[in-house]
Short mmCIF file of C-alpha atoms in Angstrom, two decimals:
data_model
loop_
_atom_site.label_atom_id
_atom_site.label_comp_id
_atom_site.label_asym_id
_atom_site.label_seq_id
_atom_site.Cartn_x
_atom_site.Cartn_y
_atom_site.Cartn_z
CA MET D 1 33.56 15.90 -0.48
CA ASN D 2 30.35 17.87 -0.25
CA LEU D 3 28.49 17.11 3.36
CA THR D 4 24.92 18.29 1.70
CA THR D 5 25.57 16.03 -0.98
CA ILE D 6 26.60 13.05 1.08
CA ARG D 7 23.54 13.62 3.66
CA GLN D 8 20.81 13.81 0.70
CA ALA D 9 22.41 10.68 -1.05
CA LEU D 10 22.04 8.97 2.18
CA ALA D 11 18.47 10.29 2.67
CA THR D 12 17.60 9.37 -0.86
CA GLN D 13 18.88 5.74 -0.79
CA ILE D 14 17.18 4.84 2.77
CA ASP D 15 14.01 6.50 1.42
CA ALA D 16 13.96 4.37 -1.50
CA GLN D 17 14.86 0.93 0.21
CA LEU D 18 12.27 1.84 3.01
CA SER D 19 9.45 2.87 0.13
CA GLY D 20 7.60 -0.53 0.73
CA THR D 21 7.03 0.08 4.61
CA SER D 22 3.85 0.49 6.14
CA PRO D 23 3.48 2.87 7.54
CA ARG D 24 5.75 4.70 5.31
CA ALA D 25 8.84 5.94 7.06
CA ASN D 26 9.65 9.69 6.69
CA VAL D 27 13.53 10.00 6.15
CA TYR D 28 14.76 13.51 6.72
CA ALA D 29 18.27 14.47 5.80
CA TYR D 30 17.88 17.74 7.67
CA PRO D 31 15.67 16.75 10.52
CA PRO D 32 12.60 19.36 11.16
CA ALA D 33 11.55 20.45 14.47
CA SER D 34 8.70 18.13 14.73
CA PRO D 35 9.32 14.86 12.54
CA GLN D 36 6.14 13.07 11.86
CA GLY D 37 5.22 9.45 12.21
CA VAL D 38 7.67 6.78 11.76
CA SER D 39 10.91 8.82 11.08
CA VAL D 40 14.70 8.37 10.37
CA LEU D 41 16.58 11.58 11.20
CA ILE D 42 20.28 11.92 9.72
CA VAL D 43 22.37 13.74 12.09
CA PRO D 44 26.15 14.70 12.42
CA ALA D 45 27.91 12.30 14.86
CA ALA D 46 31.43 12.23 16.34
CA GLN D 47 33.82 9.16 15.34
CA ASP D 48 36.64 9.19 17.47
CA GLY D 49 36.12 12.58 18.72
CA GLN D 50 35.85 13.93 15.18
CA TYR D 51 32.66 14.47 12.72
CA VAL D 52 34.98 14.82 9.54
CA THR D 53 38.47 13.44 9.47
CA THR D 54 40.10 15.42 6.62
CA HIS D 55 43.15 13.18 6.02
CA GLY D 56 42.23 9.40 6.28
CA THR D 57 44.88 9.07 3.50
CA MET D 58 47.24 12.13 2.13
CA GLY D 59 47.04 14.21 -0.86
CA ALA D 60 44.85 16.45 -3.00
CA SER D 61 42.02 13.49 -3.28
CA ALA D 62 42.68 12.30 0.36
CA LEU D 63 39.99 10.05 1.93
CA CYS D 64 37.97 11.64 4.59
CA ASP D 65 35.73 9.85 7.15
CA ILE D 66 32.27 11.23 8.16
CA GLY D 67 30.23 10.25 11.03
CA PHE D 68 26.39 10.55 10.96
CA ARG D 69 23.89 8.90 13.51
CA LEU D 70 20.71 7.77 11.97
CA GLU D 71 17.95 8.29 14.67
CA VAL D 72 14.82 5.98 14.00
CA ARG D 73 11.68 6.99 15.88
CA VAL D 74 8.66 4.95 15.98
CA ASP D 75 5.41 5.83 17.48
CA GLY D 76 2.61 3.75 18.71
CA PRO D 77 1.69 1.67 21.62
CA GLU D 78 4.63 0.05 23.51
CA VAL D 79 4.41 -3.31 22.30
CA ASP D 80 3.64 -2.43 18.86
CA ALA D 81 6.62 -0.08 18.66
CA ALA D 82 8.91 -2.52 20.00
CA ARG D 83 7.81 -4.97 17.32
CA THR D 84 8.33 -2.28 14.68
CA MET D 85 11.60 -1.00 16.01
CA ASP D 86 12.72 -4.81 15.87
CA ALA D 87 12.33 -4.69 12.27
CA TYR D 88 14.21 -1.52 11.47
CA LEU D 89 17.21 -3.18 13.71
CA SER D 90 17.15 -6.42 12.11
CA THR D 91 18.53 -7.54 8.53
CA GLY D 92 16.48 -9.06 5.73
CA THR D 93 13.19 -7.22 6.61
CA ILE D 94 11.68 -4.54 4.41
CA GLU D 95 12.54 -2.13 7.27
CA SER D 96 16.16 -2.86 7.80
CA ILE D 97 18.09 0.14 8.08
CA VAL D 98 21.30 -1.72 7.80
CA ASP D 99 20.12 -3.13 4.49
CA ALA D 100 18.94 0.20 3.21
CA ILE D 101 22.22 1.73 3.90
CA GLU D 102 24.27 -1.12 2.49
CA SER D 103 22.13 -1.84 -0.36
CA ASP D 104 24.37 0.53 -2.27
CA THR D 105 27.84 1.15 -0.44
CA THR D 106 28.86 4.15 -2.69
CA LEU D 107 25.45 5.74 -2.39
CA SER D 108 25.23 5.90 -6.11
CA ALA D 109 29.15 7.10 -6.58
CA ALA D 110 28.65 10.01 -4.30
CA VAL D 111 31.07 8.34 -1.78
CA GLN D 112 33.88 5.70 -1.55
CA ASN D 113 31.84 3.61 0.95
CA VAL D 114 29.55 3.81 3.73
CA TYR D 115 28.90 1.11 6.32
CA VAL D 116 27.04 0.89 9.72
CA SER D 117 29.15 0.28 12.90
CA GLY D 118 26.47 -0.40 15.40
CA ALA D 119 23.21 0.19 16.67
CA SER D 120 21.89 1.58 20.15
CA VAL D 121 19.41 -0.23 22.43
CA PRO D 122 15.74 1.27 22.03
CA ALA D 123 14.53 3.80 24.57
CA ARG D 124 11.55 5.90 24.85
CA PHE D 125 11.81 9.66 23.70
CA THR D 126 9.89 12.25 24.48
CA GLY D 127 9.51 15.23 21.97
CA SER D 128 10.03 19.07 22.97
CA ASP D 129 6.37 19.58 22.98
CA GLY D 130 6.19 16.97 25.97
CA GLY D 131 3.03 15.40 24.66
CA ARG D 132 4.50 12.83 21.95
CA GLU D 133 6.47 9.78 22.92
CA TRP D 134 8.51 7.75 20.58
CA LEU D 135 10.50 4.46 21.02
CA SER D 136 13.94 5.65 19.58
CA ALA D 137 17.12 3.68 18.59
CA SER D 138 20.33 5.09 16.75
CA PHE D 139 22.53 3.66 14.15
CA ASP D 140 25.97 4.81 13.81
CA VAL D 141 27.07 5.19 10.23
CA VAL D 142 30.73 5.86 8.74
CA VAL D 143 31.18 7.29 5.36
CA ARG D 144 34.31 7.55 3.41
CA ALA D 145 34.48 9.93 0.75
CA ARG D 146 37.40 11.66 -1.15
CA ARG D 147 38.27 15.41 -0.88
CA SER D 148 37.82 17.36 -3.94
#
């Protein structure tokens, strides 16, 4: 189980699935200080108080659960941003985060499986520069991978 490999596989899959979005979403396995435009940020998250559980099953190739939070940030006027965010929160749209993640639940064989357990209510977010504002929602993602 390599967390860098898993984060990159998750970012690569989401980026490929969102390639038809307009404007194109920027997907970051490791978020920069100032993400640009519509952004999908992949960050560690606690699932039941743990980021990584190392003994989902026992043995040398035990299953481990890893929690991630995918934060989607959409800029623009309030109503336009809300409509765009709805598309990311929906299923069956080209922008669907759930569909992007669950299009290949093994992330090209990088993990045993991955799923979205839920999404937050969208809220306004102000960047550290104090001048930029986004509408933000996050998705809780659980990855199950084998220890190596």
